[in-house]
Amino acid sequence: MATQILMPALSPTMEEGTLAKWLVKEGDSVTSGQIIAEIETDKATMEFEAVDEGTVGKILIDEGTEGVKVNTPIAVLLEEGEDASAAAAAPAAPAAEKPAAEAKAAPAPTAPAEAAAPKAAPEVPEGTKFRSQTVREALRDAMAEEMRRDGDVFLMGEEVAEYQGAYKISQGLLEEFGARRVIDTPITEHGFAGLAVGAAFAGLKPIVEFMTFNFALQAIDHIINSAAKTLYMSGGQMGSPMVFRGPNGAAARVAAQHSHDFAATYAQVPGLKVVQPYTAADAKGLLKSAIRDRNPVIVLENEILYGRSFDVPELDDFTVPIGKARIAREGSDLTIVSFGIGMTYALQAADELAKEGISAEVIDLRSLRPMDTETVIASVRKTNRCVTVEEGFPVCSIGSYLSSVLMEKAFDYLDAPVLNCTGKDVPMPYAANLEKLALVTTAEVIAACKAVTYR
Amino acid sequence: MVATRRSAKANASNAASKDDLLHFYREMLLIRRFEEKAGQLYGMGLIGGFCHLYIGQEAVVVGLESTTKDGDQRVTTYRDHGHMLACGMDPKGVMAELTGRSGGYSKGKGGSMHMFSKEKEFYGGHGIVGANVPIGAGLAFANQYRGNDNVAFTYFGDGAANQGQVYETFNMASLWKLPVIFVIENNQYAMGTSLKRASSTPALYTRGAAFGIPGEAVDGMDVMAVRAAGLKATEHCRTGKGPYILEMNTYRYRGHSMSDPAKYRTREEVQKMREERDPIDHVRDLLVQDKLATEDDLKAIDKEIKAIINEAAQYAQDSPEPDAAELWTDVYA
Ligand SMILES: Cc1ncc(C[n+]2csc(CCOP(=O)(O)OP(=O)(O)O)c2C)c(N)n1
Ligand SMILES: [Mg+2]
């Protein structure tokens, strides 16, 4: 029976890709495991193998086609003896590699539009032009601009140079800056984090990329004990002007050891600065500020956000100050505070609530240390209610800290207890249904918002 | 005072001149007397927490410091007082840090284990066993990045040599040919655990073999042997040949830190070392035997050092505690 070959997902977060090249043509017979096509994503080019033997009956998507959604039929495979007419009726066969099939069932939400036109942030002058860019491109541009500006800035990490970045963040940097400044390391997080701290003590400005922050646990001794504390322990004589960056938190279906959100963990440590951008503009502006900062800055990125596009101001030197929150959406009935990918749920909830006549103000913290609690307090004094949203664990979370700050500084203004929407208090499960349950959801945010507004 | 001690460094050649020997004698004695005084102040409750004395190991850092040049860096562990004195840091500032006073190198905020001097290229003073090793390679990385021929001296113990990050560092240092000298100060014990009980091989200098790093075992109680090995290692590093390992066989006379029951070795073992292998007596004997110095010359040095140490101890007690406002400074640059 003829079967359809579907566009494969080559990584847990891939949503679409380019069908770069067909290595077979209609009428060719193929064997199981034979490479039949090259698929390109913004992160990688991968070879795609046939899972079955048969004859290529029909090619449905031409090579060179961009933006082919995962699971779209791309060709039809005929069994022995079938002719091309069978192709039309072919049922779908699962693509060879589809690690994220279940999670993908619900399409990853696109960035909801922020209410009205994005309010020009104070860091963007009136009349600035914007262009759409992915978070990935914005991060790359930030590093490239800072490396052009300062010869002491260099990038090191696993696969950052020749491979162009495990998540393709450092695309093109090796070509522009050479192997002296874009350095592939062995898989040795503890070692290269410490080495980078030493280089920073000596006055260089390393950017350390962790393939993900899960692996930075092997390096956390150097991040905390060496980088964060030395300025204090040396009485101000020497510090660590450096950046530790990489994806943080849950990707999709990668389970407990690859899904940990460290926002609250790092936000606890004096001597560190911690940012977690949501938009591409903030990713660019905050990373540039982080590279210039004379302190160790943790830049928490998110794999799922890498491919999302946002408007980025077209400015020669666009920076976002560390420690300033952004009011992403103005409202009057309650305040939702979030950061990073949590903003996706916060903004979706605000959209839904608006339909029911509830006006939510949404604050994107952007920086977790220092944290702009003043903006949150001012908002809550206006709305009198607050819900926090984050993907991390509930105990000693960013939300629980904000709750205590609000109790202290805005007690008389609160008309309801502050509610925290967080990831569940369990290691991240693998099973698609359980993973969904473990993550914070828009529905939970909406429910919390209704609870604090007594609706 | 600091400046003259620096300029009195041994000359660059291998042969030990009279001046070299006198310089070594003086430097080692300074460390010994400093540490003895620190022990006393600790006993008086003026120094708190952990305090690890360097007594017995003086030849290692003094010999190696004689091979450094301007711009070379050094980084070590919590057993760091000797390293600081040998690279020319002011004994007053070191002692005042031990007593937690504002006149200390870290304004009293670092203590015995965490002291630094940007000026003397001394990058700590690290309390986490093994952590200073990749940091040392990072200092060497900066030298290479900047294209100078400076060397990063990275000191660590026999116990630290079993840390995983040491091997991560060996690999990168060799891969990238970083100008770093790994100085393993093998004083035979890591707290109460003898080398035999912790290491699969007694030959720590071979620990770089898998990475192609040359290593050498050195009599760390003989300052001239240390110096000779150091000259070889620095030459190797300065000429772009990559890292070098020096295993310095040495011995600490005192406990691991001030509170050490010392049940893991016999009194006789320590006594024997002190009597037969003391690095300071060794140089003293050379000076006297070869008539390079008279007893009176040496007495004059002793006296001068005693004065320096007493002055440091006095300063460390007179210097005020840090202002309460210092609690909040230096968290961020
Ligand atoms: C990571 C870590 N583990 C344990 C300790 C506690 N500790 C401090 S010193 C030490 C022994 C180290 O021995 P060695 O490396 O031989 O150095 P030495 O004290 O002999 O100079 C231990 C276990 C520590 N400071 N850091
Ligand atoms: Mg030891």
Short mmCIF file of C-alpha atoms in Angstrom, two decimals, chain B residues 157-285:
data_model
loop_
_atom_site.label_atom_id
_atom_site.label_comp_id
_atom_site.label_asym_id
_atom_site.label_seq_id
_atom_site.Cartn_x
_atom_site.Cartn_y
_atom_site.Cartn_z
CA GLY B 157 47.62 20.24 46.43
CA ASP B 158 48.00 16.49 46.11
CA GLY B 159 44.39 16.15 47.20
CA ALA B 160 43.19 18.67 44.64
CA ALA B 161 44.99 16.64 41.98
CA ASN B 162 42.12 14.16 42.18
CA GLN B 163 39.50 16.73 41.15
CA GLY B 164 37.84 16.18 37.82
CA GLN B 165 38.18 19.78 36.76
CA VAL B 166 41.95 19.44 36.94
CA TYR B 167 41.81 16.99 34.04
CA GLU B 168 39.33 19.08 32.11
CA THR B 169 41.85 21.85 32.49
CA PHE B 170 44.85 19.70 31.53
CA ASN B 171 43.05 18.77 28.34
CA MET B 172 42.22 22.34 27.35
CA ALA B 173 45.60 23.69 28.38
CA SER B 174 47.40 21.13 26.27
CA LEU B 175 44.93 21.37 23.37
CA TRP B 176 45.34 25.14 23.21
CA LYS B 177 49.01 25.23 24.30
CA LEU B 178 48.30 27.58 27.17
CA PRO B 179 51.30 29.03 29.05
CA VAL B 180 50.44 27.60 32.44
CA ILE B 181 52.62 25.80 34.97
CA PHE B 182 50.65 23.39 37.10
CA VAL B 183 52.45 23.22 40.40
CA ILE B 184 51.26 20.26 42.44
CA GLU B 185 52.35 20.92 45.99
CA ASN B 186 52.49 17.34 47.15
CA ASN B 187 52.74 17.66 50.89
CA GLN B 188 51.72 14.01 51.19
CA TYR B 189 48.38 14.67 52.84
CA ALA B 190 45.00 16.05 51.99
CA MET B 191 43.70 16.89 55.42
CA GLY B 192 43.95 13.45 57.06
CA THR B 193 44.17 11.39 53.90
CA SER B 194 47.63 10.37 52.81
CA LEU B 195 48.49 10.31 49.14
CA LYS B 196 48.58 6.50 49.24
CA ARG B 197 45.02 6.33 50.42
CA ALA B 198 43.69 8.73 47.79
CA SER B 199 45.70 8.38 44.62
CA SER B 200 45.93 5.39 42.31
CA THR B 201 49.51 6.41 41.55
CA PRO B 202 52.09 8.04 43.78
CA ALA B 203 53.61 9.79 40.74
CA LEU B 204 51.42 12.86 40.39
CA TYR B 205 53.76 14.41 37.83
CA THR B 206 52.63 11.70 35.39
CA ARG B 207 49.01 12.78 35.69
CA GLY B 208 49.37 14.92 32.56
CA ALA B 209 50.76 12.10 30.45
CA ALA B 210 47.42 11.30 28.87
CA PHE B 211 47.25 14.89 27.69
CA GLY B 212 50.81 15.08 26.47
CA ILE B 213 51.85 17.47 29.22
CA PRO B 214 55.45 17.02 30.36
CA GLY B 215 55.79 16.55 34.08
CA GLU B 216 58.63 16.43 36.51
CA ALA B 217 58.99 15.42 40.12
CA VAL B 218 61.02 17.91 42.08
CA ASP B 219 62.52 17.93 45.55
CA GLY B 220 60.32 20.63 46.94
CA MET B 221 62.41 20.95 50.08
CA ASP B 222 65.40 22.15 48.06
CA VAL B 223 64.88 25.67 46.85
CA MET B 224 67.65 25.40 44.25
CA ALA B 225 66.10 22.30 42.74
CA VAL B 226 62.77 24.07 42.67
CA ARG B 227 64.30 27.03 40.94
CA ALA B 228 66.04 24.89 38.35
CA ALA B 229 62.83 23.06 37.52
CA GLY B 230 60.97 26.36 37.43
CA LEU B 231 63.39 27.84 34.93
CA LYS B 232 62.90 24.86 32.66
CA ALA B 233 59.13 25.04 32.96
CA THR B 234 58.90 28.77 32.39
CA GLU B 235 61.13 28.51 29.34
CA HIS B 236 58.83 25.80 27.99
CA CYS B 237 55.75 27.96 28.54
CA ARG B 238 57.21 31.23 27.33
CA THR B 239 58.27 29.70 24.05
CA GLY B 240 54.77 28.56 23.22
CA LYS B 241 55.18 24.86 23.96
CA GLY B 242 52.14 24.70 26.20
CA PRO B 243 51.63 23.69 29.82
CA TYR B 244 54.05 22.01 32.19
CA ILE B 245 53.53 20.05 35.39
CA LEU B 246 55.83 20.31 38.38
CA GLU B 247 55.16 17.94 41.23
CA MET B 248 56.80 19.49 44.23
CA ASN B 249 57.47 16.89 46.90
CA THR B 250 57.17 18.76 50.10
CA TYR B 251 55.79 18.49 53.59
CA ARG B 252 53.67 20.54 55.92
CA TYR B 253 54.80 20.56 59.50
CA ARG B 254 51.61 21.90 61.00
CA GLY B 255 48.12 20.51 60.94
CA HIS B 256 45.93 20.88 57.88
CA SER B 257 44.37 23.93 59.44
CA MET B 258 44.59 25.18 62.97
CA SER B 259 42.15 22.59 64.29
CA ASP B 260 43.74 19.32 63.27
CA PRO B 261 43.99 16.36 65.65
CA ALA B 262 46.87 14.99 63.52
CA LYS B 263 46.04 11.35 64.21
CA TYR B 264 46.94 10.40 60.64
CA ARG B 265 50.70 10.62 61.03
CA THR B 266 53.22 10.13 63.76
CA ARG B 267 55.06 12.79 65.63
CA GLU B 268 58.29 11.02 64.61
CA GLU B 269 57.50 11.38 60.94
CA VAL B 270 57.10 15.13 61.30
CA GLN B 271 60.14 15.42 63.52
CA LYS B 272 62.31 13.56 61.04
CA MET B 273 61.29 15.86 58.22
CA ARG B 274 61.96 18.95 60.25
CA GLU B 275 65.39 17.75 61.29
CA GLU B 276 66.58 16.25 58.05
CA ARG B 277 64.84 18.12 55.27
CA ASP B 278 64.02 21.60 56.44
CA PRO B 279 64.28 23.93 53.43
CA ILE B 280 65.45 26.93 55.44
CA ASP B 281 68.12 25.03 57.38
CA HIS B 282 69.31 23.66 54.06
CA VAL B 283 70.02 27.10 52.63
CA ARG B 284 71.40 28.31 55.91
CA ASP B 285 73.87 25.43 55.91
#
